[in-house]
Coordinates of C-alpha atoms in Angstrom, one line a residue:
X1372 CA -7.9 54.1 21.9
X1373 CA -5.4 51.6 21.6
X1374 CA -6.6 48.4 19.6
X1375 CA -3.4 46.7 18.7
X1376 CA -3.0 42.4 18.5
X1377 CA -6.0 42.1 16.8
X1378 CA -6.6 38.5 17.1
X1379 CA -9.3 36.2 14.7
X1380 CA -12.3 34.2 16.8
X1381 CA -13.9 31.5 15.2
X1382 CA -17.2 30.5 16.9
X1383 CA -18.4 26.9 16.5
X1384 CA -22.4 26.6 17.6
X1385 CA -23.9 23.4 18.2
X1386 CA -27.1 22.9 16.9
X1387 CA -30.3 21.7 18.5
X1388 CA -30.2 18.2 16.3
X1389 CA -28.3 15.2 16.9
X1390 CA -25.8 15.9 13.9
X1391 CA -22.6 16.9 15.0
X1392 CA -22.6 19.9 12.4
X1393 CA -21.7 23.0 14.0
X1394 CA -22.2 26.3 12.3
X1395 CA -19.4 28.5 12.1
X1396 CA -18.3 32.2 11.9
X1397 CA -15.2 34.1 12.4
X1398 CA -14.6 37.8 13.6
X1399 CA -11.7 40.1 14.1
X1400 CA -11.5 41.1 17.7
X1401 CA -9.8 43.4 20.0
X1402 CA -9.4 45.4 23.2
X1403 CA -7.7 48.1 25.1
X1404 CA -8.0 45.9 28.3
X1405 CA -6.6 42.4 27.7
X1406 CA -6.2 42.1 31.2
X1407 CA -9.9 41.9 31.6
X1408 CA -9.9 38.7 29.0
X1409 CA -7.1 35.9 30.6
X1410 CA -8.6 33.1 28.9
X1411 CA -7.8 34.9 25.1
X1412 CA -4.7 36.6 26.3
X1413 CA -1.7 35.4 28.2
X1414 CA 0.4 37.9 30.4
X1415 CA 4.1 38.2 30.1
X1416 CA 6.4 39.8 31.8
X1417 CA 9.9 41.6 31.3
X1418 CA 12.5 40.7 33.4
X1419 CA 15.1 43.0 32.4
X1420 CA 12.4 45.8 31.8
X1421 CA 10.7 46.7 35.5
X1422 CA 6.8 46.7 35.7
X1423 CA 7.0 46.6 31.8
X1424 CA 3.6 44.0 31.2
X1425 CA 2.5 42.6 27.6
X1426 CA -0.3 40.1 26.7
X1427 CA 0.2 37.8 24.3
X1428 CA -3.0 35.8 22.9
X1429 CA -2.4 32.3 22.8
X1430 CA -4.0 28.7 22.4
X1431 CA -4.6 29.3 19.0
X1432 CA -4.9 26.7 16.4
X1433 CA -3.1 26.0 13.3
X1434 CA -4.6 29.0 11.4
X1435 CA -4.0 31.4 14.1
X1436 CA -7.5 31.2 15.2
X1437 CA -8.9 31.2 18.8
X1438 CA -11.8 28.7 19.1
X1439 CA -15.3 29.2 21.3
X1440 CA -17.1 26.8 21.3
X1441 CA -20.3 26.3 22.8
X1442 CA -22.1 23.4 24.7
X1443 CA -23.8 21.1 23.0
X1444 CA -27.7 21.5 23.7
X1445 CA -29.6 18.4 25.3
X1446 CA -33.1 18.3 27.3
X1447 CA -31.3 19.5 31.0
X1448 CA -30.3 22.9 28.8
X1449 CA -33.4 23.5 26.8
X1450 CA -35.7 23.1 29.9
X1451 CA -34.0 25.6 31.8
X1452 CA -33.5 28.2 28.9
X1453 CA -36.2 31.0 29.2
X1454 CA -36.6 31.6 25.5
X1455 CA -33.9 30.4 23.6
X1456 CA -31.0 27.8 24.5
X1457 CA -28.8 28.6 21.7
X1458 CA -28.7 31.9 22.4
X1459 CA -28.4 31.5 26.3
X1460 CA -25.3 29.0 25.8
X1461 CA -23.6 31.2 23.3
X1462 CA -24.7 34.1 25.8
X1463 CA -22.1 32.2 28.4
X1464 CA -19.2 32.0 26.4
X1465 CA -19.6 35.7 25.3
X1466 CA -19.6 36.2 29.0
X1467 CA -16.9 34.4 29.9
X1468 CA -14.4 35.5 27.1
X1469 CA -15.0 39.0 26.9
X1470 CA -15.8 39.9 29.8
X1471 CA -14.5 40.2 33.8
X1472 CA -14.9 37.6 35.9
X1473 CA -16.0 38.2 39.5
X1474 CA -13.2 37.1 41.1
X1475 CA -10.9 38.7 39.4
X1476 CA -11.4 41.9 41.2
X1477 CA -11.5 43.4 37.6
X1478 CA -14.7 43.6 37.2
X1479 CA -14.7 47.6 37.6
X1480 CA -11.9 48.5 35.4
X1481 CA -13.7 50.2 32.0
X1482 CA -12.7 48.9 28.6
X1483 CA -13.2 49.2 24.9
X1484 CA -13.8 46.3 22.7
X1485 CA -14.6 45.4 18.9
X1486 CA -15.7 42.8 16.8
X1487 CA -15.3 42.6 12.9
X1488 CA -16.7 40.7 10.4
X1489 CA -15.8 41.3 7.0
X1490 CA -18.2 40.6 3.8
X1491 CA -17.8 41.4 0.4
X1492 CA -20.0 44.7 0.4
X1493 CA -17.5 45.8 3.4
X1494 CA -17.3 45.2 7.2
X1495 CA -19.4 45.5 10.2
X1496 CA -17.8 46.1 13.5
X1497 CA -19.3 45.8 16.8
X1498 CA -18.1 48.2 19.6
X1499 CA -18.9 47.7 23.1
X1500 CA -17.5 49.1 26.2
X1501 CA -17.6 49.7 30.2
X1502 CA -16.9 53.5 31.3
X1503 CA -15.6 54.5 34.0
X1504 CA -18.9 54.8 35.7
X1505 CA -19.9 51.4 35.0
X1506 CA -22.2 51.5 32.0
X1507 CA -22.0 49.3 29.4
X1508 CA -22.9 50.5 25.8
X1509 CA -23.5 48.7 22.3
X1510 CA -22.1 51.2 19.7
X1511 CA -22.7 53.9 22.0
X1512 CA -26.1 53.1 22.8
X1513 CA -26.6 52.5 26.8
X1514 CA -27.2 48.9 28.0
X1515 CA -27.3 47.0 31.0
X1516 CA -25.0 44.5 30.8
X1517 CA -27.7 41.4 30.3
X1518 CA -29.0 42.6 27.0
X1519 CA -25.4 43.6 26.6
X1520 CA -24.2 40.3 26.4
X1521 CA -27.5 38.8 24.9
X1522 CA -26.8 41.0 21.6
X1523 CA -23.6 40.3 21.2
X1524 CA -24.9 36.7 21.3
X1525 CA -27.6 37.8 19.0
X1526 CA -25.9 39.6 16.2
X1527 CA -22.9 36.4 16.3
X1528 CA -25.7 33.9 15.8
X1529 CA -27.0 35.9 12.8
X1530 CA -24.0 36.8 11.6
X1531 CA -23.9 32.7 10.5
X1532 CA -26.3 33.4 8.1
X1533 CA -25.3 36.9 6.8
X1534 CA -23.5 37.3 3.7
X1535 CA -23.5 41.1 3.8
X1536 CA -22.3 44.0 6.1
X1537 CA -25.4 46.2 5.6
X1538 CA -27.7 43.4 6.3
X1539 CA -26.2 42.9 9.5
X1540 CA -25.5 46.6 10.8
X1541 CA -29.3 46.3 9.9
X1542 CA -29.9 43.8 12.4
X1543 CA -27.5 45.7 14.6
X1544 CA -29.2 48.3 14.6
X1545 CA -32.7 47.0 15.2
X1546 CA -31.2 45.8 18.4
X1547 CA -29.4 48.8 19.7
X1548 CA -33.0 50.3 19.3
X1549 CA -34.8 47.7 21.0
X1550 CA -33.9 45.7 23.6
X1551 CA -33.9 41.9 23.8
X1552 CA -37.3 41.7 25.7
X1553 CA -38.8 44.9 24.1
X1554 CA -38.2 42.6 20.8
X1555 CA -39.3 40.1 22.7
X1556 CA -42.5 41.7 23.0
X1557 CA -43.2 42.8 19.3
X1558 CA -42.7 39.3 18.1
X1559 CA -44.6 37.3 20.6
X1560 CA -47.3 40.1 22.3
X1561 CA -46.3 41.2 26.0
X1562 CA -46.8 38.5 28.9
X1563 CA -48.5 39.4 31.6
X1564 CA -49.6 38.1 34.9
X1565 CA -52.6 39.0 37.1
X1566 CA -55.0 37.4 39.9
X1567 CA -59.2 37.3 38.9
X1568 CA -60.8 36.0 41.7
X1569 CA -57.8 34.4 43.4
X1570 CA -57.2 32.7 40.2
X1571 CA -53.7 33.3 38.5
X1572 CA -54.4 34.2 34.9
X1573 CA -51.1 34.2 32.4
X1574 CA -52.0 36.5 29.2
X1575 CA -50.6 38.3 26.0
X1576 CA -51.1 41.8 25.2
X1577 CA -50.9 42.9 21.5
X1578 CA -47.9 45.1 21.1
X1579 CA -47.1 48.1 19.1
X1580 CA -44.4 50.0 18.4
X1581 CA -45.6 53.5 17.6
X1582 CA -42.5 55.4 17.4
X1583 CA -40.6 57.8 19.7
X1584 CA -39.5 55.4 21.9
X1585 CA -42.4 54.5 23.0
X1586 CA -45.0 51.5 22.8
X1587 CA -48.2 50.7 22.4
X1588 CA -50.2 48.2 24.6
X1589 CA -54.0 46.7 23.7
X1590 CA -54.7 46.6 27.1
X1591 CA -58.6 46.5 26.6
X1592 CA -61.0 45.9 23.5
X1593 CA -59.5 48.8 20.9
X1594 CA -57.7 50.3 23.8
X1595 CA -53.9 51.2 23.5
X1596 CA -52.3 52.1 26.2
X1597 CA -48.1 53.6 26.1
X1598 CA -45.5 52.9 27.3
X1599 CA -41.6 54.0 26.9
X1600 CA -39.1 51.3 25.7
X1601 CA -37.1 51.8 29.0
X1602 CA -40.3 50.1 31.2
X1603 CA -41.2 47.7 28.5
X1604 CA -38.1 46.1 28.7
X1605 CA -38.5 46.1 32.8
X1606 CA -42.2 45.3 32.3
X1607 CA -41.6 42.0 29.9
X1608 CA -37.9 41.5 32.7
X1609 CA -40.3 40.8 35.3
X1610 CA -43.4 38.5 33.7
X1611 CA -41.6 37.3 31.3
X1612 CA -38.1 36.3 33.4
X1613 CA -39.8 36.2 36.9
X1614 CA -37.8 39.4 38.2
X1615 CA -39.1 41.4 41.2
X1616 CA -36.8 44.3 41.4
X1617 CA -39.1 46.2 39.9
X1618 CA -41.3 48.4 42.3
X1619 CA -43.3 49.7 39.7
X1620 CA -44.5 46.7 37.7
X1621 CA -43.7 43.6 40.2
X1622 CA -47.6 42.6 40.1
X1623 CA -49.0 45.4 39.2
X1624 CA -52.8 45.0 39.5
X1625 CA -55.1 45.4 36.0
X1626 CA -56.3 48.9 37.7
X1627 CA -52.7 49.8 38.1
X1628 CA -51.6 49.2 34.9
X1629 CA -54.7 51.0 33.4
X1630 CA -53.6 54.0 35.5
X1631 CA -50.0 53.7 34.3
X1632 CA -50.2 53.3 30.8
X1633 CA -53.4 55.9 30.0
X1634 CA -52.7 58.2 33.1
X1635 CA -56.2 58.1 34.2
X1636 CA -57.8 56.0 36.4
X1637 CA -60.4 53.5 35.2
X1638 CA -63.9 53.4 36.0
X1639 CA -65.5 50.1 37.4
X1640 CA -67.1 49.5 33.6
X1641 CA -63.5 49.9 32.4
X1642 CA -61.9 47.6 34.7
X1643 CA -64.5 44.7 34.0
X1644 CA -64.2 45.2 30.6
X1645 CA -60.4 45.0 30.9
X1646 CA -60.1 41.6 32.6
X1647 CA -62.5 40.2 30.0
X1648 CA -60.3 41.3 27.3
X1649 CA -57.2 40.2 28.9
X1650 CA -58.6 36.5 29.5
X1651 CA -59.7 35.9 26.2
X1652 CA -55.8 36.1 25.2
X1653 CA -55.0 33.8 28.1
X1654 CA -51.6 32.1 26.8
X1655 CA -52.0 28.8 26.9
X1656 CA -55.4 29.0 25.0
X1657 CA -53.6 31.6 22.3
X1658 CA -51.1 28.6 22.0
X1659 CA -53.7 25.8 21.5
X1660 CA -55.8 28.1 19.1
X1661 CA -52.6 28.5 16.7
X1662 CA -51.3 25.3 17.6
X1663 CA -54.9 23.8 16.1
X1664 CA -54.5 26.4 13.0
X1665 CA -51.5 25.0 12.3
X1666 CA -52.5 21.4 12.8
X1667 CA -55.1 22.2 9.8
X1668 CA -53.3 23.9 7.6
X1669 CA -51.1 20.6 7.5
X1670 CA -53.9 19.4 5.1
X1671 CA -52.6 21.7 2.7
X1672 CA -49.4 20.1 2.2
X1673 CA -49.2 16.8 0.0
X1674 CA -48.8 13.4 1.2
X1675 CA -49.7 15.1 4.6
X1676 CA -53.4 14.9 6.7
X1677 CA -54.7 15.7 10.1
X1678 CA -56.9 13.6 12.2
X1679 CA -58.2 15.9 15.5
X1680 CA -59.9 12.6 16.6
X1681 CA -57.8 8.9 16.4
X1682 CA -57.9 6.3 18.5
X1683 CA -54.8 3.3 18.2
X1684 CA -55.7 -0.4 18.2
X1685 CA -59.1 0.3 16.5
X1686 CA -61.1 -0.8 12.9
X1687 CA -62.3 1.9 11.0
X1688 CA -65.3 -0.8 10.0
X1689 CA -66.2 -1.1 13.7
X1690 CA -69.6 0.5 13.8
X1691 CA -69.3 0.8 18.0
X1692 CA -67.7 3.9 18.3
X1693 CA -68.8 4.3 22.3
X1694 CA -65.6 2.5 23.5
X1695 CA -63.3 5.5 22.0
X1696 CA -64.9 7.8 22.9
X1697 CA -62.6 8.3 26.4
X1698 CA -59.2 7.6 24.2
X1699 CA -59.9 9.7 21.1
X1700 CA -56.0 11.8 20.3
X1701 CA -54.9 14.0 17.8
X1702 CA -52.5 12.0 14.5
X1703 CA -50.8 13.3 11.3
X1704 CA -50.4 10.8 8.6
X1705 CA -47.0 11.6 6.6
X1706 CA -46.2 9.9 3.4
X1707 CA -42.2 10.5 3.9
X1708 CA -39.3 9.9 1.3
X1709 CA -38.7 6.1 2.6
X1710 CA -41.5 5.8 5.5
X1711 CA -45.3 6.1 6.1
X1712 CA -45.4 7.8 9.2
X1713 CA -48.4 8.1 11.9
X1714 CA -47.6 10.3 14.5
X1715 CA -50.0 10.8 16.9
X1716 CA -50.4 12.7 20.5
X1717 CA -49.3 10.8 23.6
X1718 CA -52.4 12.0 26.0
X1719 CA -55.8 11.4 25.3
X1720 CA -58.2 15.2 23.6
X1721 CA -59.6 15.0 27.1
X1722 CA -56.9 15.7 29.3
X1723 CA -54.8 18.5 30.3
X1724 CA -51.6 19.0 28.4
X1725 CA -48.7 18.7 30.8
X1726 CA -46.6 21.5 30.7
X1727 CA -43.0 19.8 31.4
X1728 CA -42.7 17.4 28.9
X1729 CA -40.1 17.1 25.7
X1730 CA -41.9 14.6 24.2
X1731 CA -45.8 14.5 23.8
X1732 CA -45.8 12.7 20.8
X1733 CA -45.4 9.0 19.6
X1734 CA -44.3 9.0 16.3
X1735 CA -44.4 5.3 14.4
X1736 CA -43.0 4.6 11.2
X1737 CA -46.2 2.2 10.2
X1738 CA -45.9 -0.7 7.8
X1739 CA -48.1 -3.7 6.5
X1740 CA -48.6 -6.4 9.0
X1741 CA -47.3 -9.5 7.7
X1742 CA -46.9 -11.7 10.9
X1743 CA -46.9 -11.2 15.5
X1744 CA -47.0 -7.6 15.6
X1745 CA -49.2 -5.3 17.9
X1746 CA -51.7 -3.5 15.5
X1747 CA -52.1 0.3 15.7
X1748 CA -55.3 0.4 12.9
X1749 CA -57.2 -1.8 10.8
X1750 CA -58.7 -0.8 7.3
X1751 CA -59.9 -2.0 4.0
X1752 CA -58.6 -1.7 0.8
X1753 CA -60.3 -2.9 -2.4
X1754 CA -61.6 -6.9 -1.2
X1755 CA -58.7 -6.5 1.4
X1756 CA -58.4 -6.2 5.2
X1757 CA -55.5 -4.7 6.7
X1758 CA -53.5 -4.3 9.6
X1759 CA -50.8 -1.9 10.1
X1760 CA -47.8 -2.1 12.6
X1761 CA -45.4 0.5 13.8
X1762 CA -42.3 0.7 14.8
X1763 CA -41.9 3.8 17.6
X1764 CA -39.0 6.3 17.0
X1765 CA -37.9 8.6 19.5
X1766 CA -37.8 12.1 18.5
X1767 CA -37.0 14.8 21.3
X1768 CA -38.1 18.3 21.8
X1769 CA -34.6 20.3 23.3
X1770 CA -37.5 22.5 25.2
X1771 CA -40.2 21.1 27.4
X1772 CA -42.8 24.0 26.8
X1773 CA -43.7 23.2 23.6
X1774 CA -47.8 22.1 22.9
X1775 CA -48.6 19.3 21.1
X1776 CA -49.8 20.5 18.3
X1777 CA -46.6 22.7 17.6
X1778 CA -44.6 19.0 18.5
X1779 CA -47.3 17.1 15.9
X1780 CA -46.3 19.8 13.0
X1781 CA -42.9 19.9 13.8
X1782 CA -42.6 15.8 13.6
X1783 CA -44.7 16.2 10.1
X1784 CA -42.0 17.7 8.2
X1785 CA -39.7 16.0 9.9
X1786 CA -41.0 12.6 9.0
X1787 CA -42.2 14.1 5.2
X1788 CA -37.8 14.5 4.8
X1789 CA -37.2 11.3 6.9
X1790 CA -34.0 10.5 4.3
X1791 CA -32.8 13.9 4.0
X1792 CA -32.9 14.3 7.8
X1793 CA -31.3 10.8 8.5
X1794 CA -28.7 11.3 5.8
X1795 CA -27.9 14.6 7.7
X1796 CA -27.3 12.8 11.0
X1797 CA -29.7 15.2 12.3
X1798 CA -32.1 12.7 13.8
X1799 CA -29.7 9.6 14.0
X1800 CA -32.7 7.6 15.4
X1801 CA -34.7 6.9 12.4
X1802 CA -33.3 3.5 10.9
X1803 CA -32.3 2.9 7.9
X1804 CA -34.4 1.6 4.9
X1805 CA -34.4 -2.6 4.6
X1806 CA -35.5 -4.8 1.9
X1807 CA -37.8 -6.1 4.2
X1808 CA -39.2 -2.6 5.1
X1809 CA -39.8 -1.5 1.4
X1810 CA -41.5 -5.0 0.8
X1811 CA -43.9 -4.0 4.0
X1812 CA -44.4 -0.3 3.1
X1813 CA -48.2 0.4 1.9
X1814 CA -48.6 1.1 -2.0
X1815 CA -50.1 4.7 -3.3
X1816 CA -53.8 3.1 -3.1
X1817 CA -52.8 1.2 0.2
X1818 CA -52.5 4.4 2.2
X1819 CA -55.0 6.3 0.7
X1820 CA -57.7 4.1 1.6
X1821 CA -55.9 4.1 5.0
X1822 CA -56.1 8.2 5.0
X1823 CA -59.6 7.8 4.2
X1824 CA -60.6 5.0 7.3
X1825 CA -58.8 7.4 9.6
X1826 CA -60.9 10.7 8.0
X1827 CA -63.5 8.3 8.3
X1828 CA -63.2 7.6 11.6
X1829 CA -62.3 11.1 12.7
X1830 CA -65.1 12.5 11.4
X1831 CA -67.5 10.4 12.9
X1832 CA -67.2 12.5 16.1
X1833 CA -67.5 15.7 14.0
X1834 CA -71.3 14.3 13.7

């Protein structure tokens, strides 16, 4: 195999924040087709010396690096991704550089590539390659070319973090033996897809992996069904990605997959007990149940308390609670490192979630009001009434598929670092501190009366 012009790659990878910081990581890379890779390598050729043909890379930078960068992330990017935008944008440039484009009519000629990153314990070098037949491999494991490219994308993005070899031929490892979706599936549970009554019903399976290239599926109550890693990764391809190449698992019926996975056929007691089992880990109510653990558990934290029941532009000393009742949301009240924060959910405990929508949260830096302002609540402390105001800041989600209470936390901690995360230009709309705003900020005994109105308030529909 001849690997010669080994050339360095550095790959900067935008974040999902506003800071500009990109994180970086350098490999050693090289290939016995540098035909195949025209935007690393230039071709040059002898005039005095017929049908001799050299590449040459080139567009490198002062340090004799090649540079890949990739786009930066916004909401257009992170709506469309399927699981994760970072690693579908880097997935593009690994595409594009190491790999054939279409209309270069190169796309069947075979290859051998590797990628080295070199740590202190040693190196850890990636080989992938196209035969002759057409299939690609990850050190000499099979792959289509997809999961190929997703991880390359994969082990680069760790590799940012890794500060030894064996940790990431580890990692490397892990993925040669699963796939991306088969991983996919052990972390998250299997999706799945089925029609009850004409009704679509979108569930998670618990997942095992039982050895032997082979996994296990929950498929009723302390049932586990198996399945080989080869049609897991098809099975989670088509409910989780939408594909319908698949003959054998494009909508596959409950009774089908019964059939498939125990190799008998269910009985009509099975089958009911089946589709019972599989809609009690319906999705979306598996994402509000953890969403609503999570919520709670935000009590644990200091300076941090959740409210499952707050209504804006009310007094905690009103004693007619009736007119909420239609306008009750969901709020975190953060104690931050320069701000008091209320963030609290856009749409009412009521109504349907939408499911396309980046930001479900209003998030207010709140303060003391000491002239016009429009008040959010109103509470007593000591002999004193008070009003508090809030100034709105925008906060994003990249991805538009995230529930409110995951958006709630995530804004939390956010808000409980509000200087660390401004100084870090990672959220570059919170404003910076005034004299005016430290003056209006509520005292230690200030907001805890205010945390009590709200509990106070809350809890009143608990009753």
């Amino acid at each position: 195999m001849n690997m010669v012009n080994i050339m360095k790659i550095k790959f900067l990878i935008n974040s999902n924040s506003d800071s500009q910081v990109k994180e970086e990581v350098s490999f050693l890379y090289s290939t016995t087709n540098k035909a195949l890779n025209p935007y690393l390598y230039k071709r040059i050729t002898h005039a005095k010396v017929q049908n001799a043909t050299k590449y040459k890379s080139y567009r490198l930078n002062e340090w004799g690096e090649f540079l890949i960068r990739t786009d930066r992330l916004n909401m257009q990017i992170g709506n469309k991704a399927k699981i994760d935008p970072t690693i579908e944008q880097l997935g593009k440039k690994v595409k594009t550089y190491f790999f054939a484009r279409r209309s270069s009519g190169n796309t069947k000629e075979p290859f051998a590539s590797v990628l080295t990153r070199k740590f202190k314990d040693g190196k850890c070098s990636i080989y992938f390659n196209k035969n002759v037949y057409g299939t690609f491999s990850l050190n000499g494991v099979s792959l289509n070319k997809t999961d190929l490219i997703t991880s390359l994308s994969k082990i680069i993005l760790r590799a940012t973090i890794c500060d030894s070899a064996s940790t990431l031929e580890d990692y490397v490892e892990k993925l040669i033996t699963y796939p991306p979706n088969v991983l996919y599936a052990l972390e998250n549970r299997t999706p799945y897809i089925f029609f009850d009554n004409g009704i679509r019903q979108e569930v998670r399976i618990n997942t095992k992996d039982i050895g032997n290239k082979e996994i296990a599926l929950e498929i009723s109550d302390g049932i586990w069904g198996v399945m080989s890693i080869k049609d897991m990764n098809t099975f989670v391809n088509t409910f989780k990605h939408g594909s319908e190449r698949s003959k054998k698992w494009s909508r596959i019926t409950p009774k089908r997959l019964w059939q498939e996975v125990m190799g008998t056929e269910c009985s009509d007691a099975q089958l009911k007990l089946m589709i019972a089992w599989l809609k009690q880990n319906r999705t979306q109510d598996m994402v509000n149940r953890r969403a609503e653990e999570l919520l709670y558990s935000l009590n644990d934290v200091p300076n941090m308390n959740y409210f499952p029941s707050i209504s804006l532009h009310s007094n905690a000393q009103n004693t007619d609670f009736t007119q909420y009742k239609d306008r009750l949301r969901k709020a975190v009240l953060v104690k931050g490192q320069i701000y008091d924060w209320l963030l609290i959910s856009k749409i009412n405990n009521n109504q349907k979630h939408p499911t396309n929508r980046n930001q479900a949260v209003e998030s207010y830096i709140i303060s003391k009001k000491l002239g016009d302002g429009n008040e959010l609540f109103g509470f007593s402390h000591e002999d004193e009434d008070i009003s508090i105001v809030g100034n709105n800041i925008c906060i994003d989600n990249v991805q538009n598929n995230s529930s409110i209470g995951d958006q709630l936390s995530t804004r939390a901690y956010i808000a409980m670092n509000d200087e660390t995360v401004s100084n870090a230009g990672m959220i570059h709309t919170i404003p910076r501190p005034t004299e005016d705003s430290h003056n209006r900020r509520l005292t230690d005994g200030e907001f805890n009366s205010l945390k009590e109105s709200l509990q106070e308030f809350s809890d009143r529909w608990d009753e």
